[in-house]
């Protein structure tokens, strides 16, 4: 979904109002615009006027606080701007080094460096500390671009290569397009599409960073041949460009071995003598009963033997006390191909340098501790796929069906997904094959039927999906990030609703209170997900297990124009940490669009809000009525007994709703009182 600058408000708008930032909540202006405008809420607000009247001096402490708070964002910016010619591992370390060296040694003046100022009619200015540090990061990164070499001083890592997770075809195409740009053009691209600055703001920041021709740099960035969807933050915020979420691989082991032979030879006698001295009589050495590292390990060898793979009986799921992946029978036309299974197990245990490996966050990629369970082995489209399960993870091995690249040690791929604690609700399907546009699933034996639905049009009839005798579905459309979110495919498997979020295990969608979420099978749940579905893009690739939508309040709007619904959407992950929560404001739908997208009022990473441990919610926005009057609106769940606003608007309202007049650019903090006497802060 394309994220754009907020469009100016016109008097002929059909929406009952528009929404602004109130401090604890995101800026959600433009509620009746396309969903691409709605995604404008997820950023630190930038402004039109880059004046120098905020402050004259930035303290070292203020700069340090901004650097620490926004460290991942600053490192991503440096990584994208730095010269791409070196290895990704050196570029990652260089990006961290650039950011860590931006802290000033003393108080610094902000005059003449293009810091953003305040606007009188809209959002508040960006934090000057962050803008100051961002400018220094840009200067250092562009200096490296002028030298056409990465900085030589950066954090040192011995024995490991660190690099971001590999993305898809779109991320690769975007990386190649950025590599073809000059350093100033890459900086312009990042400032405009990641930092969301306007063209005048981008030129001024580039000037302050020392770019001689900022206008030409911006024009070069505009003409970059990038894949569809690149002109928003979805691809730029993908793990492909995140130098803080890294994978580790060893360096050149042969070279390290050669360099270390002399040291090993010189110290061999000392090590042997030390080992002998550590043995009192005939007792154990310092390692206890552990076998030497070169000894044969029977469990490890068993994990590589296809003859010892675990196979669940075909009807085991019918009488099992618990239905999960452990009772899936082995299916597919290659379950007896020992050569294929041996290759899959061996590559899993020791993937070569040419084997791409992906894993959901928090999932280890090491070998199995013992013989895993075989779920599927067969030809799917143009690949041979093996699905294995070791009790904690599902592993997908794929190789070309024609054997291409096998002799060279390439042509295979490994995908890992964490699935521990799976139940019948979350073990209903696994992705077997994925192309740019389609996905094929292997369904659990207890799934009675599969139907394709569109989340955004809940009134449309579901389409039956064909499955073969093995439970393998025909290709179904995959959700695709796009500039215009007009459809979101999902699957109705029996009564459960599942959708693909780019991983092996599809995510289950539910609707209801945090204590008892249920299936999305009624008109209220269908309407909620129709107005929420496009926000699932922000949850791709995060190891999501379930996503629950909960309508926690319905608030009357000033002027009698109807009621607005407040929705809290929470994504839970397989690993536990890493949840994401969004509060959404859903004003009455207008203009013949009964399922117009909702508006994200606030986002939170981690925490317990709107979950079973904290089943309460509080959120607020500044809403502009059709008359032009702005109102601070806040709503809480039924546990909230009063709401207080402080800051730009001050007031106290009994009950779970607050409505106060507000001015343009209002910021306010919201606090609620609960029935048990406790307090709740607005989601932010």
XYZ file of C-alpha atoms in Angstrom, residues 12-669:
658
model
C -16.543 19.399 -0.673
C -15.334 16.268 1.103
C -17.981 13.587 1.584
C -16.481 12.254 4.796
C -18.117 13.300 8.079
C -14.742 14.523 9.294
C -11.013 14.198 9.364
C -8.539 13.329 12.055
C -5.318 14.722 13.459
C -2.640 13.740 15.950
C -3.202 14.134 19.684
C 0.192 13.144 21.009
C -0.501 9.671 22.380
C -2.073 8.662 19.078
C -0.881 8.721 15.508
C -1.866 11.276 12.884
C -4.811 9.758 11.055
C -5.986 12.568 8.816
C -7.827 11.871 5.632
C -10.274 9.203 6.772
C -12.254 8.960 3.550
C -9.231 8.703 1.302
C -7.866 5.534 -0.181
C -6.193 3.133 2.225
C -2.857 4.294 0.852
C -3.465 7.621 2.579
C -4.416 5.894 5.783
C -0.971 4.423 6.154
C 0.401 7.919 6.572
C -0.142 7.462 10.279
C 2.886 5.258 10.909
C 5.683 7.769 10.949
C 7.322 10.547 12.867
C 5.657 13.648 11.557
C 7.499 15.767 9.049
C 6.516 19.284 8.070
C 6.482 21.681 5.161
C 8.508 24.482 6.669
C 12.121 23.730 7.442
C 12.693 26.857 9.460
C 15.348 27.246 12.108
C 13.267 28.661 14.902
C 12.727 25.597 17.115
C 15.853 25.808 19.144
C 19.337 27.191 18.798
C 21.278 24.483 20.612
C 21.150 20.688 20.817
C 22.629 19.254 24.015
C 24.752 16.125 23.852
C 22.228 14.417 26.143
C 19.349 15.338 23.814
C 21.233 14.047 20.774
C 22.119 10.832 22.617
C 18.497 10.271 23.620
C 17.363 10.711 20.014
C 20.106 8.381 18.753
C 19.225 5.627 21.227
C 15.467 5.942 20.694
C 15.675 5.911 16.894
C 18.802 3.764 16.516
C 17.231 1.057 14.258
C 15.726 3.707 12.001
C 18.997 5.640 11.714
C 21.012 2.493 10.964
C 18.506 1.513 8.255
C 18.876 4.988 6.726
C 22.686 4.731 6.725
C 22.570 1.207 5.276
C 20.404 2.372 2.365
C 22.561 5.412 1.565
C 26.045 3.865 1.930
C 27.874 2.649 -1.205
C 26.532 -0.824 -2.112
C 29.669 -2.144 -3.813
C 31.126 -3.944 -0.786
C 29.759 -7.094 0.840
C 26.517 -6.812 2.763
C 28.319 -7.832 5.962
C 30.764 -4.900 5.751
C 27.929 -2.572 4.792
C 25.955 -3.618 7.889
C 28.896 -2.943 10.184
C 29.653 0.325 8.407
C 26.051 1.500 8.908
C 26.302 0.839 12.634
C 29.663 2.606 12.735
C 28.311 5.681 10.943
C 25.419 6.039 13.376
C 27.528 5.427 16.480
C 29.994 8.146 15.434
C 27.330 10.824 14.915
C 27.064 11.820 18.573
C 28.503 15.337 18.970
C 31.234 15.925 21.536
C 29.626 19.117 22.855
C 26.517 21.242 22.579
C 25.935 22.083 18.939
C 24.067 24.859 17.207
C 21.152 23.975 14.951
C 21.152 27.185 12.985
C 21.724 26.751 9.295
C 21.396 22.965 9.273
C 17.829 22.744 7.975
C 16.035 21.441 11.028
C 12.241 21.315 10.653
C 10.075 23.839 12.391
C 6.469 23.952 13.545
C 3.455 24.498 11.371
C 0.669 26.599 12.680
C -2.106 24.663 10.958
C -1.250 20.982 11.288
C 1.038 18.514 12.923
C 3.804 19.275 15.351
C 7.354 19.363 14.135
C 9.660 16.409 14.171
C 11.856 16.005 17.249
C 14.791 18.374 16.649
C 17.160 15.945 18.350
C 16.251 13.232 15.864
C 16.494 15.605 12.888
C 19.915 16.785 14.082
C 21.258 13.218 14.414
C 19.669 12.178 11.110
C 21.463 15.037 9.371
C 24.827 13.943 10.798
C 24.155 10.356 9.679
C 23.420 11.618 6.173
C 26.596 13.700 6.100
C 28.792 10.773 7.108
C 27.046 8.371 4.714
C 27.336 10.805 1.793
C 31.004 11.370 2.618
C 31.526 7.621 2.183
C 29.652 7.811 -1.130
C 32.001 10.546 -2.358
C 34.989 8.351 -1.444
C 33.210 5.408 -3.142
C 34.238 3.234 -0.239
C 32.784 2.215 3.074
C 34.203 3.748 6.250
C 37.243 1.873 7.499
C 36.354 2.208 11.185
C 33.341 0.232 12.292
C 32.375 -2.348 14.952
C 34.465 -5.503 14.643
C 33.011 -9.017 14.552
C 35.421 -11.959 14.477
C 34.617 -15.268 12.842
C 31.129 -14.324 11.644
C 29.523 -12.648 8.670
C 26.396 -10.674 9.595
C 23.812 -9.710 7.016
C 20.068 -8.941 6.904
C 17.505 -11.567 6.089
C 17.002 -12.170 2.384
C 13.874 -10.689 0.887
C 11.901 -11.545 -2.191
C 12.148 -10.542 -5.829
C 10.777 -7.054 -5.165
C 13.370 -6.347 -2.467
C 16.179 -7.586 -4.736
C 14.957 -5.403 -7.600
C 14.742 -2.376 -5.315
C 18.258 -3.004 -3.974
C 19.604 -3.187 -7.530
C 17.778 0.003 -8.467
C 19.235 1.839 -5.465
C 22.709 0.532 -6.315
C 22.459 2.192 -9.729
C 21.797 5.620 -8.177
C 24.368 8.097 -6.996
C 24.841 8.646 -3.261
C 22.845 11.927 -3.190
C 20.059 10.302 -5.224
C 19.882 7.366 -2.800
C 19.694 9.853 0.063
C 16.885 11.719 -1.723
C 15.031 8.441 -2.327
C 15.293 7.449 1.331
C 14.330 10.887 2.680
C 11.296 11.036 0.437
C 10.007 7.465 0.630
C 11.241 6.233 4.034
C 11.305 9.481 6.009
C 8.218 10.763 4.144
C 9.579 14.251 3.477
C 8.115 16.448 0.773
C 10.224 17.520 -2.205
C 11.110 20.966 -0.743
C 11.984 19.378 2.620
C 14.137 16.758 0.918
C 16.087 19.378 -1.040
C 16.723 21.457 2.071
C 17.924 18.513 4.119
C 20.205 17.471 1.264
C 21.600 21.009 1.094
C 22.253 20.953 4.839
C 24.010 17.582 4.408
C 26.413 19.084 1.882
C 24.872 17.943 -1.420
C 25.916 20.405 -4.120
C 22.968 19.773 -6.448
C 19.986 18.580 -4.406
C 17.440 19.247 -7.154
C 19.320 16.995 -9.597
C 19.603 14.307 -6.902
C 15.851 14.393 -6.313
C 15.153 14.182 -10.047
C 17.481 11.182 -10.358
C 15.644 9.481 -7.492
C 12.290 10.172 -9.170
C 13.481 8.479 -12.374
C 14.775 5.327 -10.661
C 13.401 2.135 -12.190
C 11.964 0.508 -9.086
C 9.503 -2.385 -8.736
C 5.835 -1.777 -8.055
C 5.179 -0.782 -4.460
C 8.631 0.729 -3.922
C 7.364 4.257 -3.515
C 6.128 3.553 -0.022
C 7.660 2.248 3.181
C 6.681 -1.409 2.788
C 9.738 -2.528 0.851
C 12.122 -0.054 2.467
C 11.006 -1.302 5.912
C 11.340 -4.973 4.965
C 13.895 -7.227 6.738
C 16.052 -7.088 3.567
C 17.078 -3.544 4.551
C 17.141 -3.944 8.351
C 20.742 -3.973 9.634
C 19.465 -4.596 13.179
C 17.765 -7.940 12.412
C 20.675 -10.040 11.218
C 21.620 -13.545 10.227
C 25.034 -14.963 11.075
C 27.237 -17.239 8.973
C 30.885 -18.250 9.467
C 33.642 -16.555 7.542
C 35.986 -18.427 5.206
C 36.630 -21.504 7.319
C 39.417 -22.865 5.131
C 41.379 -19.616 5.291
C 40.853 -19.389 9.035
C 42.059 -22.955 9.371
C 45.213 -22.217 7.377
C 45.965 -19.137 9.423
C 45.419 -21.011 12.650
C 47.574 -24.056 11.907
C 50.748 -22.447 13.170
C 49.081 -21.389 16.407
C 47.559 -24.829 16.879
C 50.861 -26.567 16.288
C 52.693 -24.308 18.734
C 50.089 -24.795 21.449
C 49.406 -28.484 20.945
C 51.962 -29.629 23.514
C 50.664 -27.149 26.089
C 47.059 -28.268 25.532
C 47.961 -31.949 25.864
C 49.903 -31.339 29.073
C 47.043 -29.277 30.474
C 44.552 -32.025 29.667
C 46.715 -34.624 31.357
C 47.103 -32.480 34.449
C 43.328 -32.124 34.599
C 42.828 -35.881 35.017
C 43.161 -36.971 38.675
C 44.067 -40.641 38.427
C 41.585 -42.297 36.095
C 38.740 -39.837 36.698
C 36.889 -37.567 34.283
C 38.501 -34.501 32.653
C 37.123 -30.964 32.962
C 34.413 -31.690 30.386
C 32.910 -34.492 32.452
C 31.347 -37.322 30.458
C 31.064 -35.311 27.233
C 32.377 -37.107 24.171
C 35.151 -35.529 22.106
C 33.937 -33.244 19.363
C 35.039 -35.737 16.700
C 33.139 -38.667 18.247
C 30.159 -40.262 16.490
C 26.836 -39.019 17.806
C 24.101 -41.603 17.360
C 21.222 -39.111 17.683
C 22.741 -36.806 15.059
C 23.311 -39.737 12.721
C 19.754 -40.965 13.225
C 18.469 -37.519 12.226
C 20.164 -37.986 8.827
C 18.761 -41.463 8.177
C 15.588 -41.373 6.031
C 14.767 -44.885 7.223
C 14.255 -43.564 10.754
C 11.872 -40.745 9.874
C 8.727 -40.703 12.022
C 5.512 -41.473 10.126
C 2.114 -40.927 11.758
C -0.542 -43.554 10.967
C -3.065 -42.380 8.383
C -5.980 -42.379 10.856
C -4.082 -41.267 13.963
C -5.676 -37.812 13.899
C -9.161 -39.269 14.347
C -8.473 -40.694 17.805
C -5.682 -38.387 18.968
C -6.249 -36.521 22.219
C -4.727 -33.444 20.604
C -4.839 -32.595 16.917
C -1.649 -30.882 15.768
C 1.148 -31.448 13.260
C 2.302 -34.585 15.094
C -0.753 -36.511 13.834
C -0.480 -35.424 10.205
C 0.052 -38.487 8.006
C 2.898 -38.452 5.487
C 1.518 -37.566 2.060
C 2.825 -37.015 -1.457
C 4.126 -39.107 -4.356
C 7.755 -39.110 -3.139
C 7.405 -40.264 0.480
C 9.371 -43.427 -0.366
C 12.159 -41.667 -2.274
C 15.058 -42.285 0.126
C 17.558 -40.354 -2.000
C 15.354 -37.243 -1.905
C 14.701 -37.571 1.819
C 18.403 -38.059 2.540
C 19.232 -34.899 0.577
C 16.595 -32.958 2.487
C 17.866 -34.156 5.869
C 21.506 -33.540 4.981
C 20.887 -30.022 3.660
C 18.882 -29.276 6.790
C 21.800 -30.404 8.966
C 24.536 -28.741 6.888
C 23.194 -26.221 4.359
C 25.828 -25.216 1.845
C 26.846 -21.668 1.053
C 24.636 -21.670 -2.041
C 21.449 -22.701 -0.195
C 19.177 -19.787 0.755
C 17.800 -20.231 4.266
C 14.879 -18.260 5.694
C 13.307 -18.441 9.135
C 10.542 -16.666 10.967
C 11.705 -14.427 13.833
C 12.747 -16.434 16.880
C 13.158 -19.685 14.914
C 16.463 -21.550 15.057
C 17.868 -23.070 11.873
C 20.014 -25.781 13.403
C 19.674 -29.515 12.727
C 17.082 -31.721 14.350
C 17.951 -33.331 17.681
C 16.672 -36.681 16.433
C 14.675 -38.226 13.594
C 11.995 -35.704 12.532
C 8.505 -36.458 11.286
C 7.750 -36.574 7.566
C 4.651 -34.592 6.583
C 4.919 -34.384 2.805
C 7.228 -35.294 -0.055
C 6.193 -34.743 -3.634
C 6.335 -32.730 -6.824
C 4.498 -29.416 -6.665
C 4.479 -27.394 -9.870
C 8.148 -27.224 -10.932
C 9.726 -28.154 -7.595
C 10.137 -31.173 -5.368
C 9.068 -30.273 -1.843
C 9.670 -32.036 1.473
C 7.918 -30.916 4.669
C 9.388 -32.079 7.984
C 8.409 -31.467 11.607
C 10.619 -31.869 14.671
C 8.081 -30.975 17.360
C 9.123 -27.311 17.508
C 9.541 -26.330 13.888
C 8.225 -27.068 10.431
C 10.965 -27.207 7.803
C 10.354 -26.929 4.075
C 13.029 -28.263 1.718
C 12.623 -27.543 -1.990
C 14.728 -28.365 -5.027
C 14.208 -28.063 -8.745
C 12.136 -30.935 -10.126
C 14.563 -31.406 -13.022
C 17.561 -31.690 -10.680
C 19.113 -28.456 -11.968
C 21.961 -27.207 -9.751
C 22.096 -30.382 -7.637
C 25.590 -31.339 -8.720
C 26.864 -27.839 -8.014
C 25.370 -27.797 -4.529
C 22.790 -25.170 -5.453
C 19.184 -25.238 -6.575
C 17.812 -26.057 -3.122
C 16.181 -23.857 -0.481
C 15.266 -24.199 3.204
C 12.480 -22.444 5.086
C 11.935 -22.707 8.854
C 8.848 -21.763 10.859
C 8.240 -22.122 14.563
C 5.090 -24.144 15.329
C 5.450 -25.319 18.932
C 2.227 -25.427 20.899
C 0.115 -25.814 17.768
C -3.508 -26.887 18.138
C -6.181 -27.948 15.694
C -6.994 -24.268 15.132
C -3.424 -23.315 14.204
C -2.283 -26.570 12.549
C -4.838 -26.534 9.751
C -2.537 -25.846 6.805
C 1.049 -25.279 5.651
C 2.374 -23.499 2.591
C 3.884 -25.997 0.145
C 4.525 -23.748 -2.845
C 4.626 -19.994 -3.310
C 4.979 -17.904 -6.457
C 4.735 -14.162 -6.916
C 0.960 -14.305 -7.276
C -0.229 -17.663 -5.900
C 0.094 -20.004 -2.927
C -0.626 -23.717 -2.591
C -1.401 -25.255 0.789
C -1.267 -28.728 2.271
C -4.314 -28.979 4.528
C -4.736 -30.995 7.700
C -6.705 -34.237 7.341
C -9.467 -32.851 9.594
C -10.180 -29.819 7.391
C -13.579 -30.583 5.774
C -13.522 -27.939 3.023
C -11.581 -24.973 1.671
C -13.174 -21.818 0.264
C -11.559 -18.655 -1.040
C -12.922 -15.360 0.306
C -11.992 -11.697 0.003
C -11.704 -10.006 3.392
C -12.573 -6.624 1.899
C -15.886 -7.786 0.412
C -17.515 -9.971 3.081
C -20.844 -9.999 1.231
C -19.349 -11.732 -1.820
C -19.877 -15.463 -2.174
C -16.983 -17.734 -1.223
C -15.373 -19.771 -4.009
C -14.664 -23.465 -3.420
C -10.996 -24.454 -3.700
C -10.137 -27.835 -5.212
C -7.929 -30.255 -3.261
C -6.330 -33.435 -4.544
C -6.256 -36.768 -2.713
C -3.257 -35.650 -0.655
C -5.023 -32.519 0.623
C -2.987 -30.223 -1.656
C -4.953 -27.181 -2.802
C -5.044 -25.695 -6.251
C -3.164 -22.376 -6.552
C -4.999 -19.591 -4.741
C -4.209 -15.854 -4.911
C -1.727 -14.553 -2.352
C -2.120 -11.144 -0.694
C 0.228 -8.751 -2.460
C 1.395 -5.384 -1.133
C 0.333 -2.811 -3.682
C -0.129 0.914 -4.038
C -3.890 0.391 -3.924
C -5.210 -2.260 -1.536
C -8.380 -3.404 -3.272
C -8.494 -7.073 -2.275
C -7.144 -9.347 0.454
C -7.503 -13.094 -0.218
C -8.162 -15.415 2.711
C -9.190 -19.030 3.096
C -12.178 -20.373 4.982
C -11.099 -23.832 6.167
C -14.171 -25.306 7.737
C -15.269 -22.526 10.066
C -11.812 -21.009 10.549
C -10.453 -18.028 8.628
C -6.776 -18.103 7.597
C -4.609 -15.776 5.539
C -1.084 -15.852 4.170
C 1.401 -13.462 5.786
C 4.431 -14.655 3.834
C 5.414 -17.627 6.022
C 5.013 -21.410 6.107
C 2.116 -21.364 8.565
C -0.827 -19.111 7.648
C -2.177 -16.814 10.347
C -5.589 -17.416 11.879
C -7.975 -14.442 12.003
C -10.444 -14.139 14.875
C -12.978 -11.644 16.197
C -14.104 -10.971 19.759
C -12.944 -9.958 23.211
C -9.378 -10.757 24.313
C -10.674 -13.325 26.821
C -12.741 -15.244 24.260
C -11.990 -14.502 20.601
C -14.036 -16.571 18.193
C -14.393 -17.286 14.523
C -15.145 -14.545 12.009
C -18.559 -15.911 11.102
C -21.012 -13.062 11.674
C -21.790 -9.758 9.924
C -20.134 -7.684 12.664
C -16.858 -9.625 12.493
C -16.910 -9.639 8.700
C -17.420 -5.879 8.565
C -14.625 -5.296 11.092
C -12.141 -7.322 9.052
C -13.316 -5.726 5.799
C -12.273 -2.344 7.196
C -9.074 -3.768 8.739
C -7.738 -6.298 6.229
C -5.307 -3.998 4.442
C -3.520 -3.302 7.733
C -2.323 -6.938 7.744
C 0.502 -5.856 5.452
C 2.300 -4.461 8.511
C 2.293 -7.955 10.076
C 3.969 -9.879 7.248
C 7.114 -11.803 8.090
C 6.778 -11.398 11.869
C 6.024 -15.010 12.812
C 2.349 -14.222 13.449
C 0.153 -17.013 14.780
C -3.212 -15.279 15.265
C -4.668 -11.826 14.712
C -7.731 -10.806 16.705
C -9.981 -7.822 16.002
C -11.979 -6.488 18.937
C -14.524 -3.666 18.837
C -14.040 -2.204 22.301
C -16.249 0.885 21.987
C -18.805 2.648 19.781
C -18.817 6.415 20.347
C -21.470 8.985 19.319
C -19.912 11.732 17.178
C -20.572 15.431 17.821
C -23.240 16.962 15.624
C -25.332 13.809 15.452
C -23.586 12.451 12.345
C -23.569 8.900 13.648
C -21.429 6.591 15.745
C -17.754 5.754 15.298
C -16.458 2.301 16.171
C -13.153 1.782 17.973
C -11.304 -1.401 17.073
C -8.228 -2.942 18.691
C -6.341 -5.395 16.465
C -3.655 -7.524 18.121
C -1.258 -9.949 16.418
C 0.179 -12.755 18.559
C 3.347 -14.578 17.478
C 4.412 -18.190 17.735
C 7.432 -17.249 19.841
C 5.502 -15.131 22.390
C 7.328 -11.767 22.213
C 6.958 -9.505 19.178
C 3.222 -8.866 19.318
C 1.838 -5.829 17.506
C -1.274 -3.899 18.537
C -3.213 -1.292 16.563
C -6.088 0.911 17.687
C -8.355 1.907 14.813
C -10.979 4.604 14.476
C -13.864 3.626 12.190
C -16.132 6.593 11.421
C -19.447 6.032 9.675
C -18.866 4.847 6.113
C -19.942 7.331 3.440
C -19.939 7.725 -0.303
C -21.397 4.293 -1.028
C -18.414 2.542 0.591
C -19.863 0.463 3.428
C -16.481 -1.134 4.083
C -14.226 1.888 3.752
C -10.868 1.157 5.412
C -10.510 2.066 9.039
C -7.936 4.546 10.290
C -4.993 3.578 12.500
C -5.091 5.852 15.545
C -2.157 4.258 17.394
C 0.331 1.398 17.170
C 2.293 -0.449 19.822
C 5.104 -2.987 19.577
C 5.064 -5.676 22.248
C 3.234 -5.131 25.515
C -0.004 -6.693 26.701
C -2.621 -4.152 25.576
C -5.804 -5.669 24.136
C -4.592 -9.153 25.041
C -5.787 -11.731 27.565
C -3.409 -10.356 30.225
C -4.634 -6.754 29.775
C -8.101 -6.904 28.226
C -8.541 -3.125 28.315
C -8.116 -0.439 25.673
C -7.980 3.370 25.480
C -7.284 5.459 22.376
C -8.013 8.920 21.020
C -7.874 11.139 17.948
C -8.570 14.718 16.918
C -11.529 14.591 14.531
C -12.712 17.414 12.291
C -16.448 17.623 11.762
C -17.995 18.637 8.466
C -18.514 22.119 9.876
C -14.762 22.541 10.333
C -14.827 22.277 14.134
C -12.158 19.994 15.570
C -12.871 17.675 18.493
C -10.663 15.577 20.717
C -12.356 12.169 20.839
C -11.300 9.368 23.151
C -12.893 6.041 23.982
C -12.118 3.201 26.362
C -13.289 -0.343 26.845
C -16.039 -1.100 29.345
C -13.544 -1.335 32.246
C -12.797 2.414 31.867
C -14.762 4.652 34.271
C -13.270 8.062 33.397
C -10.875 9.673 30.915
C -8.595 12.667 31.508
C -6.859 14.729 28.810
C -3.778 16.856 29.492
C -1.458 18.927 27.327
C -2.908 20.801 24.359
C -6.426 19.997 25.598
C -7.335 19.630 29.253
C -10.481 18.016 30.552
C -12.019 15.154 32.489
C -15.030 13.109 31.446
C -16.801 10.451 33.508
C -17.536 7.196 31.759
C -15.710 5.634 28.830
C -16.020 8.476 26.297
C -14.434 11.933 26.119
C -15.364 14.727 23.681
C -13.629 18.128 23.922
C -13.180 21.042 21.457
C -9.670 21.158 20.028
C -7.480 23.424 17.926
C -5.362 22.597 14.853
C -2.159 20.782 15.763
C -3.458 19.760 19.177
C -1.407 17.306 21.195
C -2.864 15.702 24.285
C -2.050 12.873 26.637
